[in-house]
mmCIF file of C-alpha atoms in Angstrom:
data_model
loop_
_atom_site.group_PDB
_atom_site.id
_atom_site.type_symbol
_atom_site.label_atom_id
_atom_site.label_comp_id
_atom_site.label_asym_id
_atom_site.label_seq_id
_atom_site.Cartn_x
_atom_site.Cartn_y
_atom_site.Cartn_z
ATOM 1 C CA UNK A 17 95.198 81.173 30.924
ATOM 2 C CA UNK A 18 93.683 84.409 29.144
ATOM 3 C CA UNK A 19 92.843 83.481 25.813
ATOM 4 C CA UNK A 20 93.855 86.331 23.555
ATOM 5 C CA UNK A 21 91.086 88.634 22.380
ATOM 6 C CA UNK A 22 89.706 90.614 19.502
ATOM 7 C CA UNK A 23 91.144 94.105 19.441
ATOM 8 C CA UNK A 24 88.367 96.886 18.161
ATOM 9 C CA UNK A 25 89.015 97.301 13.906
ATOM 10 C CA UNK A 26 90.669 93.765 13.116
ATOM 11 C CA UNK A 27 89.870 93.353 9.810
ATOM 12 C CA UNK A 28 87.935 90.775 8.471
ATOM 13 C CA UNK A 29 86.878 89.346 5.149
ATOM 14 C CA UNK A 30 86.098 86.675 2.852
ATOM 15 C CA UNK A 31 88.870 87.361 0.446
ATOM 16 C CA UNK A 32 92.906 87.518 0.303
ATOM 17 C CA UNK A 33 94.639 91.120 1.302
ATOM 18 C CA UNK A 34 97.939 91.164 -0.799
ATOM 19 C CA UNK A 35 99.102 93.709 2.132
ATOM 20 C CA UNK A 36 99.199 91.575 4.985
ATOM 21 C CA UNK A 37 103.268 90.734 5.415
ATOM 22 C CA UNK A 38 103.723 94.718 5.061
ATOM 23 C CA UNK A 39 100.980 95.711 7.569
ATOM 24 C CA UNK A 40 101.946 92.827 10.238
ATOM 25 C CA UNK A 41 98.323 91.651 9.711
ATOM 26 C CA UNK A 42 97.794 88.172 10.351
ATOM 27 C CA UNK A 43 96.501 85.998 7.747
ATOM 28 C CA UNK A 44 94.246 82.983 8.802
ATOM 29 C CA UNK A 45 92.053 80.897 6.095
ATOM 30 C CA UNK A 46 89.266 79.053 8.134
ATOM 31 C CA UNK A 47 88.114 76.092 6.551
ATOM 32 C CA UNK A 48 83.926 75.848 6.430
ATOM 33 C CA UNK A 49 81.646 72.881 5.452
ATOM 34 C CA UNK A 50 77.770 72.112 5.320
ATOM 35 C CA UNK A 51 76.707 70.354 8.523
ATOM 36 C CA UNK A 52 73.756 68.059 9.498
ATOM 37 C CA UNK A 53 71.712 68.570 12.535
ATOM 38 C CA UNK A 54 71.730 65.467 14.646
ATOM 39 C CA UNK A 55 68.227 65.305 15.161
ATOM 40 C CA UNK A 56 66.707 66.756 12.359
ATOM 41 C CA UNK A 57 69.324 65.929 9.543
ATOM 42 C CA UNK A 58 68.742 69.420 7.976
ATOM 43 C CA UNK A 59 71.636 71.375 6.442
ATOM 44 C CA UNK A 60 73.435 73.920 9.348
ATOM 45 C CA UNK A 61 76.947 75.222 10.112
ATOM 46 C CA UNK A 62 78.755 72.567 11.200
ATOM 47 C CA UNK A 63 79.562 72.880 15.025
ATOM 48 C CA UNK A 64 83.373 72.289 14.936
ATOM 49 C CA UNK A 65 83.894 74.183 12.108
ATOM 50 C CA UNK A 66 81.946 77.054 14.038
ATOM 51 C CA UNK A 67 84.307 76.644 16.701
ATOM 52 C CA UNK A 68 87.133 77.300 14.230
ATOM 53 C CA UNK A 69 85.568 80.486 13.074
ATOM 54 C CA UNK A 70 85.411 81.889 16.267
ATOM 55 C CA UNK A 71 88.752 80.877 17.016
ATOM 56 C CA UNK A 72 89.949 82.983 14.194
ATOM 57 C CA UNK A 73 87.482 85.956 15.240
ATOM 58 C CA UNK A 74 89.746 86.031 18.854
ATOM 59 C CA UNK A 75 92.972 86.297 17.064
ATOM 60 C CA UNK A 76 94.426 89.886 17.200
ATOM 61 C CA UNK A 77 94.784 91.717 13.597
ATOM 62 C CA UNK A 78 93.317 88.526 12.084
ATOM 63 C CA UNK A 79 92.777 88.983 8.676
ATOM 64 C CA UNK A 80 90.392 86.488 8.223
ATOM 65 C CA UNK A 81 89.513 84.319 4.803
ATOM 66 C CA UNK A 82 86.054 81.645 4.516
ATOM 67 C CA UNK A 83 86.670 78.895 2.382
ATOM 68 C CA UNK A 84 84.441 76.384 1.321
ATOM 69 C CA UNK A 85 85.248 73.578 -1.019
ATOM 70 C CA UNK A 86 82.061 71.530 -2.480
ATOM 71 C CA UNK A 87 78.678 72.316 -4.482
ATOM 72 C CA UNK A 88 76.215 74.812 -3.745
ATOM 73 C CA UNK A 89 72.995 74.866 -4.083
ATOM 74 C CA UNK A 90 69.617 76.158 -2.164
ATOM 75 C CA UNK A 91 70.493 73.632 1.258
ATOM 76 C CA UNK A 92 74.082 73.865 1.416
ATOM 77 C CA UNK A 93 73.303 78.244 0.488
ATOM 78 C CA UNK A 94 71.537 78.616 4.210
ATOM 79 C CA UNK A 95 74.069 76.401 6.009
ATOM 80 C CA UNK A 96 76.793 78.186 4.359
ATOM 81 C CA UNK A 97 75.218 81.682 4.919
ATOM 82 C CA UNK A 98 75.260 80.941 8.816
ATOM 83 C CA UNK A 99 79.149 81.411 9.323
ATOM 84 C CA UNK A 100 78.314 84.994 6.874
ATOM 85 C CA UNK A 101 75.991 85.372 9.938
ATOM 86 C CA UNK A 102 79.152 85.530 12.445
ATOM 87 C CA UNK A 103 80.463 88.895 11.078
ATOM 88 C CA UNK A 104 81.893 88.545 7.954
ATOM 89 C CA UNK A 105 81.105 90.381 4.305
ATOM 90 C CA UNK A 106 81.831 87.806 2.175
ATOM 91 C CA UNK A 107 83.101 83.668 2.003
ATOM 92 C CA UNK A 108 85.204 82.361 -0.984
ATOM 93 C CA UNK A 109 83.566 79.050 -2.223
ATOM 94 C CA UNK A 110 86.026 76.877 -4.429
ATOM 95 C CA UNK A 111 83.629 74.892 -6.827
ATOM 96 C CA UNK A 112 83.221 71.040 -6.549
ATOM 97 C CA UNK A 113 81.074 68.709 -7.365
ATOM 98 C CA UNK A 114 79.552 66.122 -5.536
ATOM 99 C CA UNK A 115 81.685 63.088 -5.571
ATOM 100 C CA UNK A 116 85.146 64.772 -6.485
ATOM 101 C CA UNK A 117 88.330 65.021 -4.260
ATOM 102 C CA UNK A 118 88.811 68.679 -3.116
ATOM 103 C CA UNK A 119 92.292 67.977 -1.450
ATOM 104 C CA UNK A 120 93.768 69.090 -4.506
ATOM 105 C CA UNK A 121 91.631 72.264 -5.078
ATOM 106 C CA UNK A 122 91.725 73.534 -1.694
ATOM 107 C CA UNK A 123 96.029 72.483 -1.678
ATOM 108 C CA UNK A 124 95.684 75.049 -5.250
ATOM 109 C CA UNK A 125 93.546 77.858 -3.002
ATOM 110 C CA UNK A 126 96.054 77.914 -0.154
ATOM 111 C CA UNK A 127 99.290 78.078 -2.182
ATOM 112 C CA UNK A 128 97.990 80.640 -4.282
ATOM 113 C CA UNK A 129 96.523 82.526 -0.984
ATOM 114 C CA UNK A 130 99.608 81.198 0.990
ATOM 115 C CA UNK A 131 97.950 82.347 4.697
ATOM 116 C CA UNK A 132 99.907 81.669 8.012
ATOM 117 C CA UNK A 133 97.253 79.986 9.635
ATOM 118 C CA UNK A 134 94.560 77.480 8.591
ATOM 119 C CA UNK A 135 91.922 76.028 11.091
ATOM 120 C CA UNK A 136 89.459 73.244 10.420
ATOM 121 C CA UNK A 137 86.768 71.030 12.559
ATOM 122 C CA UNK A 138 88.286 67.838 13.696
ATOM 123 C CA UNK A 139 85.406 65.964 11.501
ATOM 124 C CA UNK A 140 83.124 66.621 8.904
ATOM 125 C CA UNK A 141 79.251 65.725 9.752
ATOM 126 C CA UNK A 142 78.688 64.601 6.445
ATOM 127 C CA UNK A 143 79.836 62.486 3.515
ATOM 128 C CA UNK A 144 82.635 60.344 4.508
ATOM 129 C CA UNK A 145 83.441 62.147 7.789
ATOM 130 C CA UNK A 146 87.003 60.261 8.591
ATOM 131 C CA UNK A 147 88.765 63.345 9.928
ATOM 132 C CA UNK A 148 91.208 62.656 7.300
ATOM 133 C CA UNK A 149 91.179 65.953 5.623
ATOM 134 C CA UNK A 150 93.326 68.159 7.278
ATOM 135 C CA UNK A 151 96.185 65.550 7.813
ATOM 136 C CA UNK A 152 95.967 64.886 3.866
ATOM 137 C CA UNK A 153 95.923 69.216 2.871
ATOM 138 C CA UNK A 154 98.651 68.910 5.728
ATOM 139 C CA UNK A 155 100.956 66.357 3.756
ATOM 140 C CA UNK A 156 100.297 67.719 0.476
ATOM 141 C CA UNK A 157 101.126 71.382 1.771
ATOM 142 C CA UNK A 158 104.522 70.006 3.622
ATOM 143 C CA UNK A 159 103.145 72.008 6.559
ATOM 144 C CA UNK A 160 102.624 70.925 10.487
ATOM 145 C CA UNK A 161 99.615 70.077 12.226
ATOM 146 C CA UNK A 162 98.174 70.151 15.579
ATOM 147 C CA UNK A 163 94.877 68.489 16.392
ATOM 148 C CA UNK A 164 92.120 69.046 19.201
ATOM 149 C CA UNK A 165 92.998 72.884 19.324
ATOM 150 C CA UNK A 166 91.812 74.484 22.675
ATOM 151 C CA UNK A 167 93.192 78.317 22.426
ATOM 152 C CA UNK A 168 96.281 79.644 20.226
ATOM 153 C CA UNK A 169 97.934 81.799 23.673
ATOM 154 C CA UNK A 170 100.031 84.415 21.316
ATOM 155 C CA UNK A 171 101.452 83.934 18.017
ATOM 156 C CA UNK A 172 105.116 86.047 17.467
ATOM 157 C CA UNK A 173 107.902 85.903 14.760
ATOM 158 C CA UNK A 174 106.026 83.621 12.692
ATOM 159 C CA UNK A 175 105.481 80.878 15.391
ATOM 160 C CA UNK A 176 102.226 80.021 17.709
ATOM 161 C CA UNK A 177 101.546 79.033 21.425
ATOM 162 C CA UNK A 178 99.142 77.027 21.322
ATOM 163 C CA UNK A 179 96.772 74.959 24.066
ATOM 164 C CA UNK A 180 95.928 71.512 22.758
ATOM 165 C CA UNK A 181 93.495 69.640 24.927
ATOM 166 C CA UNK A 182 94.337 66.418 26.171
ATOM 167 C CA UNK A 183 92.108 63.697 27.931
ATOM 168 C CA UNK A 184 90.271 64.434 31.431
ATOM 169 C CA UNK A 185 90.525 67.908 30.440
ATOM 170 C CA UNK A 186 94.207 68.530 30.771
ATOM 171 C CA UNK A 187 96.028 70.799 28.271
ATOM 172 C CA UNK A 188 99.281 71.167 26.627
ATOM 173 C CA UNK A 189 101.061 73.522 25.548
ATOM 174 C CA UNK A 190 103.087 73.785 22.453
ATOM 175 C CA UNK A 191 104.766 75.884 20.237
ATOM 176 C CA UNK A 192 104.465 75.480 16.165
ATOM 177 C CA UNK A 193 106.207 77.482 13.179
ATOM 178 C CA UNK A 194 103.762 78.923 10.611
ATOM 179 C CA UNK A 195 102.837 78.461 8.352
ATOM 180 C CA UNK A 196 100.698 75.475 9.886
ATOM 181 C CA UNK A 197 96.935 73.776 10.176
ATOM 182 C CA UNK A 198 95.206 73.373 13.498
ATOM 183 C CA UNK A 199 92.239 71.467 14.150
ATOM 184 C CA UNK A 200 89.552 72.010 16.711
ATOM 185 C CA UNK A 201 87.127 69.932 18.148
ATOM 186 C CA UNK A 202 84.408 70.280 21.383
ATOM 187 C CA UNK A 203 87.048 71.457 23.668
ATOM 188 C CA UNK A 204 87.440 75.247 21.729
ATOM 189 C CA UNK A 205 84.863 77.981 22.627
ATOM 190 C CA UNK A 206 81.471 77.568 21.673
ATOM 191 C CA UNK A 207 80.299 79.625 18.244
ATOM 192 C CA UNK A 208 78.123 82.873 18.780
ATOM 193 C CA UNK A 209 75.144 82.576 17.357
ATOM 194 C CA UNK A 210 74.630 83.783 13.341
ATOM 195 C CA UNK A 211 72.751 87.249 12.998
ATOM 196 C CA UNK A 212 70.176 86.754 9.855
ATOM 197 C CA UNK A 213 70.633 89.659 8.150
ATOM 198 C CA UNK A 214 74.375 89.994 7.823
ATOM 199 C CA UNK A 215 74.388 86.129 6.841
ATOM 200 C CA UNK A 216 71.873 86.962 3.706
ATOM 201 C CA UNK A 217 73.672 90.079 2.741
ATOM 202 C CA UNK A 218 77.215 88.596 3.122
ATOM 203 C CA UNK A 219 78.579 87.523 -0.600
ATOM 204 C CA UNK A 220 79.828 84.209 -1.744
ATOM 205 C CA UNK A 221 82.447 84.531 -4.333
ATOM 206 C CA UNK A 222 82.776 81.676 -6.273
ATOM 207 C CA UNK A 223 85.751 80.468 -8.140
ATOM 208 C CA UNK A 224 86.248 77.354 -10.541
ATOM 209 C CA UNK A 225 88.740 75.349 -10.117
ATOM 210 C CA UNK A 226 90.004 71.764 -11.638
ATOM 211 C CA UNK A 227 88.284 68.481 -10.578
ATOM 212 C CA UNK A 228 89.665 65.582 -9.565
ATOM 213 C CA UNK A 229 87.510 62.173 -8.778
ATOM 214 C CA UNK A 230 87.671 60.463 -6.214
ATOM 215 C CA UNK A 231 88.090 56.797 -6.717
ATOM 216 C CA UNK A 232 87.544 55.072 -4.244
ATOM 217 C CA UNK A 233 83.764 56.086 -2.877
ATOM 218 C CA UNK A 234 82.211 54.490 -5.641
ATOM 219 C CA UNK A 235 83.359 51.290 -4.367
ATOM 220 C CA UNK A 236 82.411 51.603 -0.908
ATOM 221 C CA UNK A 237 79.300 50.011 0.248
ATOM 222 C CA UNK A 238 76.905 52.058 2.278
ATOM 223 C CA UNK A 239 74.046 51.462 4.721
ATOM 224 C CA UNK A 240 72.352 53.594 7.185
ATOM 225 C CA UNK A 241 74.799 54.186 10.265
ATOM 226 C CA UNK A 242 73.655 52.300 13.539
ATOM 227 C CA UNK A 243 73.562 53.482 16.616
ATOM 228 C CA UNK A 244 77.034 53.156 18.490
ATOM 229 C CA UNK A 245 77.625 51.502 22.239
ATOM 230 C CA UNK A 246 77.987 54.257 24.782
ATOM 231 C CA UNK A 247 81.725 54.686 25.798
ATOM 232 C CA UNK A 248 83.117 54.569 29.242
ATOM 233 C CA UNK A 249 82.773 57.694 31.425
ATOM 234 C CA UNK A 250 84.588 60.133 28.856
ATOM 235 C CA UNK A 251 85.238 63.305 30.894
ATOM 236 C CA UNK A 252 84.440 66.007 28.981
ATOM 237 C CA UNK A 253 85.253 69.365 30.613
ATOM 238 C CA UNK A 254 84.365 72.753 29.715
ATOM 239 C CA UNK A 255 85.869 75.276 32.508
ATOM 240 C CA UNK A 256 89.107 75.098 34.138
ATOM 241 C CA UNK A 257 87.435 74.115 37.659
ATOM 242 C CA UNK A 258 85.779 70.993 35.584
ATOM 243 C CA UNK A 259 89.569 69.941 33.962
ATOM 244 C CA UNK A 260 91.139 70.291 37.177
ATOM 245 C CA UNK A 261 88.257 67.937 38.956
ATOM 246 C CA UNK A 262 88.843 65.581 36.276
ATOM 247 C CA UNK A 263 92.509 65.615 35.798
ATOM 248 C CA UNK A 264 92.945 65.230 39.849
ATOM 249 C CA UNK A 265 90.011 62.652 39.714
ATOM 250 C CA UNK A 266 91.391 58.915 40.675
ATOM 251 C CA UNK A 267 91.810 56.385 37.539
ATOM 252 C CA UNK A 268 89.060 54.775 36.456
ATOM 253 C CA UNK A 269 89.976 51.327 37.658
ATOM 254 C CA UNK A 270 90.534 51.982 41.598
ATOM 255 C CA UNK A 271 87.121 50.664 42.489
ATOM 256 C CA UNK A 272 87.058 47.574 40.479
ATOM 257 C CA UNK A 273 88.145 43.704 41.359
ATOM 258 C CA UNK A 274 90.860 41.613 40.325
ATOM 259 C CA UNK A 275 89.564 38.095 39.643
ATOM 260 C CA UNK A 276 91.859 35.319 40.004
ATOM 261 C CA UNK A 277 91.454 31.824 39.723
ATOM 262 C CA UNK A 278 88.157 31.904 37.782
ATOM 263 C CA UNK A 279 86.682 29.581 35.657
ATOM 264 C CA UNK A 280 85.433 31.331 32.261
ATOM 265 C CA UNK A 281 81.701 31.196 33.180
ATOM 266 C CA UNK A 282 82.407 33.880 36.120
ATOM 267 C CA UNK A 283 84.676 35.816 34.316
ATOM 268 C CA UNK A 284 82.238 36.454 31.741
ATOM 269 C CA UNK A 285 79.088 36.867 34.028
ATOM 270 C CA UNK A 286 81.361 39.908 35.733
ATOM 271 C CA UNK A 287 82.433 41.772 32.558
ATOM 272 C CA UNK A 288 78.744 41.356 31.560
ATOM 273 C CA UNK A 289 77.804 42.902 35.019
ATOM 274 C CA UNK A 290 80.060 45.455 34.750
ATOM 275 C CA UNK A 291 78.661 46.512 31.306
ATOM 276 C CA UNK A 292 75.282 46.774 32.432
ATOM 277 C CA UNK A 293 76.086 48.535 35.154
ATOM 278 C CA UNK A 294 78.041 51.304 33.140
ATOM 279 C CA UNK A 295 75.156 51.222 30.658
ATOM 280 C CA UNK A 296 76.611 50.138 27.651
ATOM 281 C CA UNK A 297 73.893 47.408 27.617
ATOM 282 C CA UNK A 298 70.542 47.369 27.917
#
């Protein structure tokens, strides 16, 4: 399926038209966060979130707003300056500091905004990173969500068609009424790469706005993450030939064994086998 795209002159900017209702321009908010390279650990765009941005560039007559809710200062600036880098003149950053909740700033922003669409990453790639966000801004807004966005299809008379992605690289379509939040994850288009000089000359406009603590963190205890056990043979597919492959690809478990009448012992020893062969030990 054709995934809509960008018509020449859609506006785009950091900041809130009041116009948009009376010149059928679409208003999407695009939420942005500070990222962390997996190798490196350095400050960058975060990858999901770039998905979301580009998302939002495809829309037709997007009028498009950044928002970023947190601190800012010279490491979060150049990972913040790389979604300026994607085309836009200017970002709105909402004013938080470390260690306080910014459900209830960024549920202030987007009443006071009120845009028809808001996209996020499926998962921030730092601090607590639970995915929870958008379902919380989601609750406290009274508005629907749909996560593991692929492509929004058309959006007409205030509702979307949207392609959510589904395991083994099917997809599913499904219709939503704005206003709404969507979520994307490694199944949307990958970002474009961030041009340097737009990104430094691009503004950020900050605004203040009330704090409230989180609680709970300060409770939590935290140690270095480990690393995880590799999963099972997760498909992930990135062109329609690939989905169809794996969606018409036999289930997983027609080339094992039933065991029957073991003792234990054997049972054990073949689950053990079994995990060595699929590498998940070592």
């Amino acid at each position: 399926m054709r995934p809509d795209t960008q018509v020449p002159g859609a506006q785009k900017t950091g900041t809130q038209a009041t116009g948009a209702q009376r010149d059928g321009a679409l208003e999407v908010a695009v939420l942005v966060s500070v990222g962390r390279h997996p190798v490196t650990g350095r400050a960058r765009r975060a990858d999901q979130d770039a998905r979301g941005v580009e998302l939002a560039l495809s829309l037709d007559r997007a009028r498009i707003t950044l928002l970023h809710a947190g601190g800012f200062d010279e490491e979060s600036e150049s990972a913040i300056r790389g979604y300026l880098g994607m085309g836009f003149p200017a970002m709105t950053l909402v004013e938080q500091p470390q260690g306080a909740d910014v459900i209830p700033a960024l549920a202030d922003k987007l009443n006071e905004a009120r845009p028809q669409l808001v996209i996020a990453g499926e998962r921030a790639e730092r601090g607590e990173g639970s995915g929870l966000l958008p379902y919380l801004l989601a609750e406290r807004l009274g508005w629907p969500l749909v996560n593991g966005l692929a492509d929004v299809e058309k959006i007409e008379h205030g509702v979307a068609t949207l392609l959510q992605a589904l395991p083994r690289g099917q997809r599913r379509r499904l219709q939503v009424r704005l206003p709404a939040i969507v979520t994307v994850d490694a199944a949307a288009s990958a970002a474009r790469q961030s041009a340097f000089g737009p990104a430094q000359r691009g503004e950020i406009e900050a605004e203040p706005a009330a704090v409230e603590w989180d609680e709970a963190p300060p409770e939590w205890n935290v140690a270095p993450a480990r690393k995880r056990p590799k999963r099972l043979k997760i498909v992930k597919a990135a062109s329609a030939r690939d989905r169809f492959k794996a969606a018409a690809a036999k289930a997983e478990g027609a080339g094992g064994q039933v065991l029957t009448d073991v003792t234990p012992e054997q049972g054990a020893e073949e689950i053990f086998k079994l995990l060595k062969d699929e590498g998940v030990l070592r």
